[in-house]
């Protein structure tokens, strides 16, 4: 007999609780310092239950990284659609910075490739980057993949990752200064891309020389 909706909800809630725990543990300790016994003890569950949900420590770690990436994207997606232009970029970058402040160690682990540059962890990172890039290009009004803009946005994302890691470690700028810098950089990046691909239909608020966003299906990186 299939699980009832309540049973499925309880299962999902328990799994989310274990992933929250994993995010906390791997944000404060190195991977090799976290044992499956310690995870089970901290969670108040049996090792068998952890194996049932995740299959082992490595799978649990990968699931935690995927969960972290999903939470980061969800926080950015929570920005209201009514915000456009610089206010929208500021709100999305604020959500990004808040995630890094809460989970800086996990963020650093994700960017470094995880356990011994694990290709599966790297794959999670690449998927996250593509999804962030798609959001930036969609907000700019692009309706289909364009190589110049894809390159420009990936360049921007790489810069954001490096700058935010440095900021989290050293805090030489205030959050407000960092936000102003990052918002200015995405606008400058897109403006350079427009000079190289002037036929692109994009929208940058306050720049009347650019073509206004047409009503069409949103950009998708998989098309």
Short mmCIF file of C-alpha atoms in Angstrom, two decimals:
data_model
loop_
_atom_site.label_atom_id
_atom_site.label_comp_id
_atom_site.label_asym_id
_atom_site.label_seq_id
_atom_site.Cartn_x
_atom_site.Cartn_y
_atom_site.Cartn_z
CA UNK A 1 0.00 0.00 0.00
CA UNK A 2 1.29 3.47 -0.89
CA UNK A 3 2.34 5.84 1.87
CA UNK A 4 -0.35 8.22 3.06
CA UNK A 5 0.13 11.97 2.46
CA UNK A 6 0.80 12.39 6.19
CA UNK A 7 3.46 9.67 6.15
CA UNK A 8 5.13 11.23 3.11
CA UNK A 9 5.06 14.63 4.82
CA UNK A 10 6.65 13.19 7.95
CA UNK A 11 9.31 11.50 5.81
CA UNK A 12 10.04 14.73 3.94
CA UNK A 13 10.21 16.68 7.19
CA UNK A 14 12.59 14.18 8.77
CA UNK A 15 14.82 14.21 5.69
CA UNK A 16 14.86 18.02 5.69
CA UNK A 17 15.81 18.01 9.38
CA UNK A 18 18.72 15.67 8.65
CA UNK A 19 19.84 17.88 5.77
CA UNK A 20 19.68 20.96 8.00
CA UNK A 21 21.87 19.09 10.47
CA UNK A 22 24.29 18.10 7.70
CA UNK A 23 24.51 21.71 6.54
CA UNK A 24 25.36 22.79 10.07
CA UNK A 25 27.90 20.00 10.66
CA UNK A 26 29.71 20.38 7.34
CA UNK A 27 29.73 24.16 7.78
CA UNK A 28 31.65 23.85 11.04
CA UNK A 29 33.83 20.76 10.52
CA UNK A 30 35.93 19.22 7.77
CA UNK A 31 34.37 16.29 5.93
CA UNK A 32 36.82 13.78 7.46
CA UNK A 33 35.99 15.03 10.95
CA UNK A 34 32.30 14.15 10.62
CA UNK A 35 31.56 10.46 11.17
CA UNK A 36 28.31 8.66 10.46
CA UNK A 37 28.18 7.78 14.19
CA UNK A 38 28.47 11.45 15.14
CA UNK A 39 25.75 12.39 12.66
CA UNK A 40 23.39 9.74 14.03
CA UNK A 41 24.09 10.75 17.63
CA UNK A 42 23.60 14.44 16.89
CA UNK A 43 20.35 13.72 15.04
CA UNK A 44 19.09 11.31 17.69
CA UNK A 45 18.48 8.58 15.12
CA UNK A 46 20.00 5.21 14.32
CA UNK A 47 22.73 4.74 11.74
CA UNK A 48 20.32 2.46 9.94
CA UNK A 49 17.89 5.33 9.41
CA UNK A 50 20.65 7.49 7.94
CA UNK A 51 21.59 4.68 5.57
CA UNK A 52 17.92 4.26 4.70
CA UNK A 53 17.57 7.91 3.71
CA UNK A 54 20.98 8.53 2.14
CA UNK A 55 22.93 5.29 1.72
CA UNK A 56 26.08 6.45 3.52
CA UNK A 57 28.20 9.40 4.56
CA UNK A 58 29.31 10.45 1.07
CA UNK A 59 25.76 10.32 -0.29
CA UNK A 60 24.60 12.27 2.75
CA UNK A 61 27.26 14.91 2.10
CA UNK A 62 26.26 15.19 -1.57
CA UNK A 63 22.61 15.50 -0.59
CA UNK A 64 23.56 18.24 1.87
CA UNK A 65 25.45 20.16 -0.82
CA UNK A 66 22.48 19.86 -3.21
CA UNK A 67 20.19 21.00 -0.41
CA UNK A 68 22.41 24.03 0.26
CA UNK A 69 22.44 24.97 -3.42
CA UNK A 70 18.66 24.59 -3.55
CA UNK A 71 18.18 26.81 -0.52
CA UNK A 72 20.41 29.47 -2.05
CA UNK A 73 18.40 29.48 -5.28
CA UNK A 74 15.12 29.46 -3.36
CA UNK A 75 16.18 32.53 -1.37
CA UNK A 76 16.94 34.34 -4.63
CA UNK A 77 13.66 33.21 -6.19
CA UNK A 78 11.77 34.60 -3.19
CA UNK A 79 12.51 38.13 -4.42
CA UNK A 80 9.17 39.57 -5.66
CA UNK A 81 8.68 39.86 -9.42
CA UNK A 82 7.48 43.41 -8.87
CA UNK A 83 11.09 44.46 -8.24
CA UNK A 84 12.97 45.29 -11.43
CA UNK A 85 16.33 46.74 -12.39
CA UNK A 86 18.87 47.66 -9.69
CA UNK A 87 16.42 47.10 -6.78
CA UNK A 88 15.84 43.53 -7.97
CA UNK A 89 19.56 42.88 -8.41
CA UNK A 90 20.21 44.32 -4.95
CA UNK A 91 17.52 42.14 -3.36
CA UNK A 92 18.81 38.97 -5.03
CA UNK A 93 22.42 39.71 -4.10
CA UNK A 94 21.32 40.48 -0.54
CA UNK A 95 19.74 37.02 -0.35
CA UNK A 96 22.98 35.57 -1.71
CA UNK A 97 25.10 37.36 0.89
CA UNK A 98 22.78 36.35 3.73
CA UNK A 99 23.18 32.72 2.72
CA UNK A 100 26.97 33.05 2.66
CA UNK A 101 26.97 34.72 6.08
CA UNK A 102 24.86 31.90 7.52
CA UNK A 103 26.72 29.06 5.80
CA UNK A 104 30.13 30.44 4.87
CA UNK A 105 32.05 27.20 5.42
CA UNK A 106 29.62 25.16 3.35
CA UNK A 107 29.76 27.81 0.63
CA UNK A 108 33.55 27.64 0.60
CA UNK A 109 33.46 23.85 0.44
CA UNK A 110 31.04 23.95 -2.45
CA UNK A 111 33.21 26.36 -4.44
CA UNK A 112 36.39 24.38 -3.78
CA UNK A 113 34.89 21.24 -5.28
CA UNK A 114 34.13 19.43 -2.07
CA UNK A 115 35.75 16.16 -1.07
CA UNK A 116 38.94 15.90 -3.07
CA UNK A 117 37.40 17.87 -5.95
CA UNK A 118 34.63 15.31 -6.16
CA UNK A 119 33.14 15.49 -9.68
CA UNK A 120 29.61 15.05 -8.33
CA UNK A 121 30.04 18.01 -5.99
CA UNK A 122 31.50 19.98 -8.88
CA UNK A 123 28.43 18.99 -10.89
CA UNK A 124 26.14 20.44 -8.22
CA UNK A 125 28.12 23.68 -8.37
CA UNK A 126 27.92 23.83 -12.16
CA UNK A 127 24.18 23.23 -12.08
CA UNK A 128 23.78 26.01 -9.52
CA UNK A 129 25.86 28.40 -11.65
CA UNK A 130 23.78 27.66 -14.75
CA UNK A 131 20.59 28.30 -12.82
CA UNK A 132 21.85 31.60 -11.42
CA UNK A 133 23.04 32.61 -14.90
CA UNK A 134 19.63 31.77 -16.33
CA UNK A 135 17.96 34.02 -13.75
CA UNK A 136 20.27 36.93 -14.54
CA UNK A 137 19.73 36.62 -18.30
CA UNK A 138 15.99 36.18 -17.92
CA UNK A 139 15.82 39.35 -15.80
CA UNK A 140 17.80 41.16 -18.48
CA UNK A 141 15.11 40.18 -20.99
CA UNK A 142 16.98 37.60 -23.07
CA UNK A 143 14.61 35.20 -24.75
CA UNK A 144 17.09 32.58 -26.01
CA UNK A 145 20.72 31.58 -25.43
CA UNK A 146 23.26 34.05 -26.83
CA UNK A 147 26.97 33.12 -26.52
CA UNK A 148 28.25 36.61 -25.71
CA UNK A 149 25.81 37.04 -22.84
CA UNK A 150 26.35 33.52 -21.54
CA UNK A 151 30.10 34.16 -21.43
CA UNK A 152 29.65 37.57 -19.83
CA UNK A 153 27.31 36.30 -17.13
CA UNK A 154 29.49 33.28 -16.32
CA UNK A 155 32.43 35.69 -16.00
CA UNK A 156 30.36 37.81 -13.63
CA UNK A 157 29.30 34.83 -11.50
CA UNK A 158 32.93 33.69 -11.16
CA UNK A 159 33.85 37.18 -10.01
CA UNK A 160 31.01 37.26 -7.49
CA UNK A 161 32.11 33.95 -6.00
CA UNK A 162 35.71 35.10 -5.58
CA UNK A 163 34.80 38.54 -4.22
CA UNK A 164 32.19 37.23 -1.79
CA UNK A 165 34.55 34.57 -0.42
CA UNK A 166 37.18 37.26 0.17
CA UNK A 167 34.62 39.59 1.73
CA UNK A 168 33.34 36.85 4.05
CA UNK A 169 36.89 36.14 5.23
CA UNK A 170 38.18 39.71 5.61
CA UNK A 171 35.19 42.11 5.74
CA UNK A 172 37.15 45.05 4.36
CA UNK A 173 33.94 46.55 2.93
CA UNK A 174 30.53 46.98 4.47
CA UNK A 175 27.73 44.87 3.05
CA UNK A 176 26.23 48.02 1.51
CA UNK A 177 29.49 48.84 -0.29
CA UNK A 178 29.80 45.27 -1.55
CA UNK A 179 26.22 45.27 -2.81
CA UNK A 180 26.73 48.56 -4.64
CA UNK A 181 29.87 47.17 -6.26
CA UNK A 182 28.23 43.91 -7.37
CA UNK A 183 25.13 45.64 -8.74
CA UNK A 184 27.29 48.06 -10.69
CA UNK A 185 29.36 45.19 -12.03
CA UNK A 186 26.41 43.23 -13.43
CA UNK A 187 25.15 46.31 -15.22
CA UNK A 188 28.60 47.05 -16.62
CA UNK A 189 29.01 43.41 -17.69
CA UNK A 190 25.71 43.41 -19.57
CA UNK A 191 26.47 46.75 -21.20
CA UNK A 192 29.77 45.38 -22.53
CA UNK A 193 27.94 42.31 -23.84
CA UNK A 194 25.47 44.56 -25.68
CA UNK A 195 28.32 46.31 -27.50
CA UNK A 196 29.47 42.89 -28.77
CA UNK A 197 25.98 41.62 -29.56
CA UNK A 198 23.93 44.75 -30.44
CA UNK A 199 21.08 42.71 -31.94
CA UNK A 200 20.20 41.18 -28.57
CA UNK A 201 16.83 42.18 -27.15
CA UNK A 202 17.68 43.13 -23.60
CA UNK A 203 16.39 45.57 -21.04
CA UNK A 204 18.59 47.59 -18.72
CA UNK A 205 16.51 50.06 -16.75
CA UNK A 206 17.59 53.64 -17.29
CA UNK A 207 19.46 52.92 -20.51
CA UNK A 208 17.14 54.18 -23.31
CA UNK A 209 19.50 53.11 -26.11
CA UNK A 210 18.83 49.45 -25.36
CA UNK A 211 15.86 47.56 -26.75
CA UNK A 212 12.99 47.07 -24.32
CA UNK A 213 12.22 43.52 -23.29
CA UNK A 214 9.75 41.91 -25.75
CA UNK A 215 6.85 39.78 -24.57
CA UNK A 216 8.08 36.25 -25.23
CA UNK A 217 8.87 32.99 -23.54
CA UNK A 218 11.51 33.41 -20.79
CA UNK A 219 15.11 32.41 -21.34
CA UNK A 220 15.95 28.77 -20.65
CA UNK A 221 19.56 27.52 -20.63
CA UNK A 222 18.49 24.11 -21.95
CA UNK A 223 16.98 25.31 -25.22
#
